[in-house]
Amino acid sequence: MLSRTMLVSSLARRSLGRPSLLASAPISRPFTSPAHQSQPTQERKATDQNLHGAAPAHVSGGANIIRPSVFWKGYHMTSYLLLGLLPAGIAFAHHPEVQYIDYALLGLIPLHSHIGLDTVINDYCYEGTKKPVKALLFLLTGATFYGLYKVNTEDVGISRGLRMLWEKKSDPVM
């Protein structure tokens, strides 16, 4: 029976008659039979759990957190809703029922941007600066929500405002 190293070496030598980098490269991981692969080790179980969104052991001890898989599903759901509602709002901007789309956008736009910026803060800010930066993020999210609320209630609305950006302006006749 051919070992994995011999198999890779023979395939590499056959590649158009030219020597290959794989011809002399040893395989560092030994071949295991399917019977051994069906029983994962404790280390592999832990890796699989971390890949599929289980909370790390140092955080899951009674802490009130959202699992990463649930978090990303929520974030992607806001993306999909925005992907459908923004074009619909622009297309039906002059329809009287567009206010329902506007109020959905009023909630989704600040939520989506807050989740995305919170992820950026968690990934790129130092531990000592996370709290003040997150406080600024909450202020920014609140200001965004308030501004969009004012546009919806006292101005033309989000959808009509976006549509006005793309409408061709008539040239004044001189």
PDB file of C-alpha atoms in Angstrom:
ATOM      1  CA  MET A   1       0.000   0.000   0.000  1.00  0.00           C
ATOM      2  CA  LEU A   2       1.322   3.450  -0.899  1.00  0.00           C
ATOM      3  CA  SER A   3       1.887   5.905   1.880  1.00  0.00           C
ATOM      4  CA  ARG A   4       0.575   9.408   1.496  1.00  0.00           C
ATOM      5  CA  THR A   5       4.087  10.834   0.996  1.00  0.00           C
ATOM      6  CA  MET A   6       4.878   8.363  -1.768  1.00  0.00           C
ATOM      7  CA  LEU A   7       1.559   9.070  -3.489  1.00  0.00           C
ATOM      8  CA  VAL A   8       2.097  12.849  -3.504  1.00  0.00           C
ATOM      9  CA  SER A   9       5.691  12.421  -4.660  1.00  0.00           C
ATOM     10  CA  SER A  10       4.751  10.167  -7.560  1.00  0.00           C
ATOM     11  CA  LEU A  11       1.967  12.541  -8.645  1.00  0.00           C
ATOM     12  CA  ALA A  12       4.310  15.509  -8.433  1.00  0.00           C
ATOM     13  CA  ARG A  13       6.945  13.797 -10.581  1.00  0.00           C
ATOM     14  CA  ARG A  14       4.381  12.971 -13.261  1.00  0.00           C
ATOM     15  CA  SER A  15       3.285  16.596 -13.661  1.00  0.00           C
ATOM     16  CA  LEU A  16       4.366  17.276 -17.244  1.00  0.00           C
ATOM     17  CA  GLY A  17       7.769  15.716 -16.693  1.00  0.00           C
ATOM     18  CA  ARG A  18       8.974  18.716 -14.683  1.00  0.00           C
ATOM     19  CA  PRO A  19      10.155  18.547 -11.108  1.00  0.00           C
ATOM     20  CA  SER A  20       7.788  20.086  -8.644  1.00  0.00           C
ATOM     21  CA  LEU A  21       8.078  21.581  -5.209  1.00  0.00           C
ATOM     22  CA  LEU A  22       5.810  18.821  -3.944  1.00  0.00           C
ATOM     23  CA  ALA A  23       8.186  16.093  -5.099  1.00  0.00           C
ATOM     24  CA  SER A  24      10.452  16.498  -2.114  1.00  0.00           C
ATOM     25  CA  ALA A  25       8.000  17.985   0.402  1.00  0.00           C
ATOM     26  CA  PRO A  26       7.280  15.648   3.290  1.00  0.00           C
ATOM     27  CA  ILE A  27       3.728  15.416   4.554  1.00  0.00           C
ATOM     28  CA  SER A  28       3.798  16.461   8.189  1.00  0.00           C
ATOM     29  CA  ARG A  29       0.468  14.936   9.166  1.00  0.00           C
ATOM     30  CA  PRO A  30       0.235  11.138   9.136  1.00  0.00           C
ATOM     31  CA  PHE A  31      -2.587   9.464   7.296  1.00  0.00           C
ATOM     32  CA  THR A  32      -5.358   8.213   9.558  1.00  0.00           C
ATOM     33  CA  SER A  33      -7.986   5.717   8.621  1.00  0.00           C
ATOM     34  CA  PRO A  34     -11.669   6.709   8.497  1.00  0.00           C
ATOM     35  CA  ALA A  35     -12.282   4.670  11.651  1.00  0.00           C
ATOM     36  CA  HIS A  36      -9.957   6.956  13.620  1.00  0.00           C
ATOM     37  CA  GLN A  37     -11.449  10.091  12.070  1.00  0.00           C
ATOM     38  CA  SER A  38     -14.977   9.233  13.200  1.00  0.00           C
ATOM     39  CA  GLN A  39     -14.009   9.578  16.870  1.00  0.00           C
ATOM     40  CA  PRO A  40     -12.910  13.210  17.351  1.00  0.00           C
ATOM     41  CA  THR A  41     -10.478  14.052  20.082  1.00  0.00           C
ATOM     42  CA  GLN A  42     -11.267  16.516  22.863  1.00  0.00           C
ATOM     43  CA  GLU A  43      -9.107  19.130  21.130  1.00  0.00           C
ATOM     44  CA  ARG A  44     -10.970  18.702  17.841  1.00  0.00           C
ATOM     45  CA  LYS A  45     -14.338  18.966  19.619  1.00  0.00           C
ATOM     46  CA  ALA A  46     -13.282  22.261  21.190  1.00  0.00           C
ATOM     47  CA  THR A  47     -12.093  23.594  17.826  1.00  0.00           C
ATOM     48  CA  ASP A  48     -15.347  22.558  16.146  1.00  0.00           C
ATOM     49  CA  GLN A  49     -17.398  24.253  18.864  1.00  0.00           C
ATOM     50  CA  ASN A  50     -15.437  27.496  18.502  1.00  0.00           C
ATOM     51  CA  LEU A  51     -15.855  27.414  14.720  1.00  0.00           C
ATOM     52  CA  HIS A  52     -19.599  26.931  14.992  1.00  0.00           C
ATOM     53  CA  GLY A  53     -20.300  29.713  17.426  1.00  0.00           C
ATOM     54  CA  ALA A  54     -20.159  28.291  20.919  1.00  0.00           C
ATOM     55  CA  ALA A  55     -19.140  30.758  23.572  1.00  0.00           C
ATOM     56  CA  PRO A  56     -15.584  30.424  24.846  1.00  0.00           C
ATOM     57  CA  ALA A  57     -15.180  28.675  28.191  1.00  0.00           C
ATOM     58  CA  HIS A  58     -13.963  31.788  30.023  1.00  0.00           C
ATOM     59  CA  VAL A  59     -17.058  33.756  28.976  1.00  0.00           C
ATOM     60  CA  SER A  60     -19.861  31.219  29.219  1.00  0.00           C
ATOM     61  CA  GLY A  61     -19.827  30.916  33.011  1.00  0.00           C
ATOM     62  CA  GLY A  62     -23.124  32.674  33.722  1.00  0.00           C
ATOM     63  CA  ALA A  63     -22.376  35.738  31.619  1.00  0.00           C
ATOM     64  CA  ASN A  64     -25.274  37.276  29.725  1.00  0.00           C
ATOM     65  CA  ILE A  65     -23.879  37.210  26.186  1.00  0.00           C
ATOM     66  CA  ILE A  66     -25.172  36.539  22.699  1.00  0.00           C
ATOM     67  CA  ARG A  67     -23.608  33.563  20.978  1.00  0.00           C
ATOM     68  CA  PRO A  68     -21.526  34.635  17.978  1.00  0.00           C
ATOM     69  CA  SER A  69     -23.602  32.605  15.528  1.00  0.00           C
ATOM     70  CA  VAL A  70     -26.808  34.299  16.723  1.00  0.00           C
ATOM     71  CA  PHE A  71     -25.095  37.687  16.575  1.00  0.00           C
ATOM     72  CA  TRP A  72     -23.969  37.244  12.969  1.00  0.00           C
ATOM     73  CA  LYS A  73     -27.350  35.860  11.917  1.00  0.00           C
ATOM     74  CA  GLY A  74     -28.990  38.999  13.310  1.00  0.00           C
ATOM     75  CA  TYR A  75     -26.472  41.235  11.584  1.00  0.00           C
ATOM     76  CA  HIS A  76     -26.954  39.466   8.266  1.00  0.00           C
ATOM     77  CA  MET A  77     -30.731  39.598   8.689  1.00  0.00           C
ATOM     78  CA  THR A  78     -30.561  43.394   8.985  1.00  0.00           C
ATOM     79  CA  SER A  79     -28.427  43.415   5.822  1.00  0.00           C
ATOM     80  CA  TYR A  80     -30.982  41.388   3.900  1.00  0.00           C
ATOM     81  CA  LEU A  81     -33.869  43.536   5.107  1.00  0.00           C
ATOM     82  CA  LEU A  82     -32.034  46.717   4.144  1.00  0.00           C
ATOM     83  CA  LEU A  83     -31.191  45.197   0.775  1.00  0.00           C
ATOM     84  CA  GLY A  84     -34.904  44.774   0.093  1.00  0.00           C
ATOM     85  CA  LEU A  85     -36.361  47.816   1.842  1.00  0.00           C
ATOM     86  CA  LEU A  86     -34.032  50.520   0.501  1.00  0.00           C
ATOM     87  CA  PRO A  87     -34.792  49.887  -3.216  1.00  0.00           C
ATOM     88  CA  ALA A  88     -38.483  49.351  -2.422  1.00  0.00           C
ATOM     89  CA  GLY A  89     -38.603  52.638  -0.548  1.00  0.00           C
ATOM     90  CA  ILE A  90     -36.913  54.506  -3.384  1.00  0.00           C
ATOM     91  CA  ALA A  91     -39.134  52.873  -6.019  1.00  0.00           C
ATOM     92  CA  PHE A  92     -42.375  53.617  -4.155  1.00  0.00           C
ATOM     93  CA  ALA A  93     -41.312  56.940  -2.630  1.00  0.00           C
ATOM     94  CA  HIS A  94     -44.426  58.783  -3.825  1.00  0.00           C
ATOM     95  CA  HIS A  95     -46.848  56.100  -2.629  1.00  0.00           C
ATOM     96  CA  PRO A  96     -48.780  57.093   0.514  1.00  0.00           C
ATOM     97  CA  GLU A  97     -47.968  53.784   2.275  1.00  0.00           C
ATOM     98  CA  VAL A  98     -44.181  54.306   2.051  1.00  0.00           C
ATOM     99  CA  GLN A  99     -44.259  55.542   5.642  1.00  0.00           C
ATOM    100  CA  TYR A 100     -44.218  51.922   6.826  1.00  0.00           C
ATOM    101  CA  ILE A 101     -40.999  51.309   4.908  1.00  0.00           C
ATOM    102  CA  ASP A 102     -39.607  54.552   6.328  1.00  0.00           C
ATOM    103  CA  TYR A 103     -40.264  53.454   9.906  1.00  0.00           C
ATOM    104  CA  ALA A 104     -38.702  50.054   9.223  1.00  0.00           C
ATOM    105  CA  LEU A 105     -35.633  51.854   7.852  1.00  0.00           C
ATOM    106  CA  LEU A 106     -35.678  54.099  10.914  1.00  0.00           C
ATOM    107  CA  GLY A 107     -35.005  51.050  13.078  1.00  0.00           C
ATOM    108  CA  LEU A 108     -32.816  49.025  10.731  1.00  0.00           C
ATOM    109  CA  ILE A 109     -30.275  51.650   9.629  1.00  0.00           C
ATOM    110  CA  PRO A 110     -29.075  52.600  13.142  1.00  0.00           C
ATOM    111  CA  LEU A 111     -29.202  48.960  14.320  1.00  0.00           C
ATOM    112  CA  HIS A 112     -27.174  47.676  11.369  1.00  0.00           C
ATOM    113  CA  SER A 113     -24.555  50.413  11.639  1.00  0.00           C
ATOM    114  CA  HIS A 114     -24.335  50.003  15.438  1.00  0.00           C
ATOM    115  CA  ILE A 115     -23.702  46.259  15.191  1.00  0.00           C
ATOM    116  CA  GLY A 116     -21.090  46.711  12.464  1.00  0.00           C
ATOM    117  CA  LEU A 117     -19.222  49.510  14.249  1.00  0.00           C
ATOM    118  CA  ASP A 118     -19.359  47.591  17.544  1.00  0.00           C
ATOM    119  CA  THR A 119     -17.595  44.711  15.807  1.00  0.00           C
ATOM    120  CA  VAL A 120     -14.927  47.088  14.481  1.00  0.00           C
ATOM    121  CA  ILE A 121     -14.413  48.477  17.996  1.00  0.00           C
ATOM    122  CA  ASN A 122     -14.093  44.983  19.480  1.00  0.00           C
ATOM    123  CA  ASP A 123     -11.587  43.949  16.832  1.00  0.00           C
ATOM    124  CA  TYR A 124      -9.376  47.029  16.595  1.00  0.00           C
ATOM    125  CA  CYS A 125      -9.535  49.044  19.833  1.00  0.00           C
ATOM    126  CA  TYR A 126      -7.245  48.442  22.768  1.00  0.00           C
ATOM    127  CA  GLU A 127      -8.824  47.153  25.973  1.00  0.00           C
ATOM    128  CA  GLY A 128      -8.366  50.459  27.797  1.00  0.00           C
ATOM    129  CA  THR A 129     -10.099  52.498  25.110  1.00  0.00           C
ATOM    130  CA  LYS A 130     -13.075  50.242  24.380  1.00  0.00           C
ATOM    131  CA  LYS A 131     -15.434  51.674  27.022  1.00  0.00           C
ATOM    132  CA  PRO A 132     -15.172  55.345  26.001  1.00  0.00           C
ATOM    133  CA  VAL A 133     -15.302  54.467  22.303  1.00  0.00           C
ATOM    134  CA  LYS A 134     -18.391  52.298  22.873  1.00  0.00           C
ATOM    135  CA  ALA A 135     -19.988  55.185  24.783  1.00  0.00           C
ATOM    136  CA  LEU A 136     -19.360  57.396  21.743  1.00  0.00           C
ATOM    137  CA  LEU A 137     -20.855  54.686  19.554  1.00  0.00           C
ATOM    138  CA  PHE A 138     -24.061  54.706  21.629  1.00  0.00           C
ATOM    139  CA  LEU A 139     -24.229  58.495  21.296  1.00  0.00           C
ATOM    140  CA  LEU A 140     -23.705  58.226  17.533  1.00  0.00           C
ATOM    141  CA  THR A 141     -26.394  55.548  17.230  1.00  0.00           C
ATOM    142  CA  GLY A 142     -28.815  57.632  19.285  1.00  0.00           C
ATOM    143  CA  ALA A 143     -28.088  60.734  17.198  1.00  0.00           C
ATOM    144  CA  THR A 144     -28.600  58.722  13.996  1.00  0.00           C
ATOM    145  CA  PHE A 145     -31.913  57.378  15.250  1.00  0.00           C
ATOM    146  CA  TYR A 146     -33.062  60.858  16.324  1.00  0.00           C
ATOM    147  CA  GLY A 147     -32.033  62.419  12.996  1.00  0.00           C
ATOM    148  CA  LEU A 148     -33.839  59.761  10.965  1.00  0.00           C
ATOM    149  CA  TYR A 149     -36.881  60.133  13.233  1.00  0.00           C
ATOM    150  CA  LYS A 150     -36.933  63.880  12.542  1.00  0.00           C
ATOM    151  CA  VAL A 151     -36.614  63.254   8.787  1.00  0.00           C
ATOM    152  CA  ASN A 152     -39.566  60.845   8.962  1.00  0.00           C
ATOM    153  CA  THR A 153     -41.836  63.008  11.105  1.00  0.00           C
ATOM    154  CA  GLU A 154     -41.011  66.575  10.133  1.00  0.00           C
ATOM    155  CA  ASP A 155     -39.580  66.302   6.632  1.00  0.00           C
ATOM    156  CA  VAL A 156     -40.130  64.249   3.468  1.00  0.00           C
ATOM    157  CA  GLY A 157     -39.150  60.866   4.910  1.00  0.00           C
ATOM    158  CA  ILE A 158     -36.166  58.620   4.333  1.00  0.00           C
ATOM    159  CA  SER A 159     -37.418  57.076   1.083  1.00  0.00           C
ATOM    160  CA  ARG A 160     -38.428  60.343  -0.550  1.00  0.00           C
ATOM    161  CA  GLY A 161     -35.202  61.958   0.622  1.00  0.00           C
ATOM    162  CA  LEU A 162     -33.158  59.208  -1.021  1.00  0.00           C
ATOM    163  CA  ARG A 163     -35.247  59.405  -4.169  1.00  0.00           C
ATOM    164  CA  MET A 164     -34.678  63.167  -4.354  1.00  0.00           C
ATOM    165  CA  LEU A 165     -30.938  62.498  -4.522  1.00  0.00           C
ATOM    166  CA  TRP A 166     -31.376  60.620  -7.824  1.00  0.00           C
ATOM    167  CA  GLU A 167     -34.046  62.730  -9.464  1.00  0.00           C
ATOM    168  CA  LYS A 168     -32.915  64.919 -12.302  1.00  0.00           C
ATOM    169  CA  LYS A 169     -33.131  68.555 -11.400  1.00  0.00           C
ATOM    170  CA  SER A 170     -34.645  70.836 -14.011  1.00  0.00           C
ATOM    171  CA  ASP A 171     -32.434  73.629 -15.217  1.00  0.00           C
ATOM    172  CA  PRO A 172     -33.809  77.082 -14.487  1.00  0.00           C
ATOM    173  CA  VAL A 173     -34.696  78.997 -17.633  1.00  0.00           C
ATOM    174  CA  MET A 174     -32.850  82.259 -17.899  1.00  0.00           C
TER     175      MET A 174
END
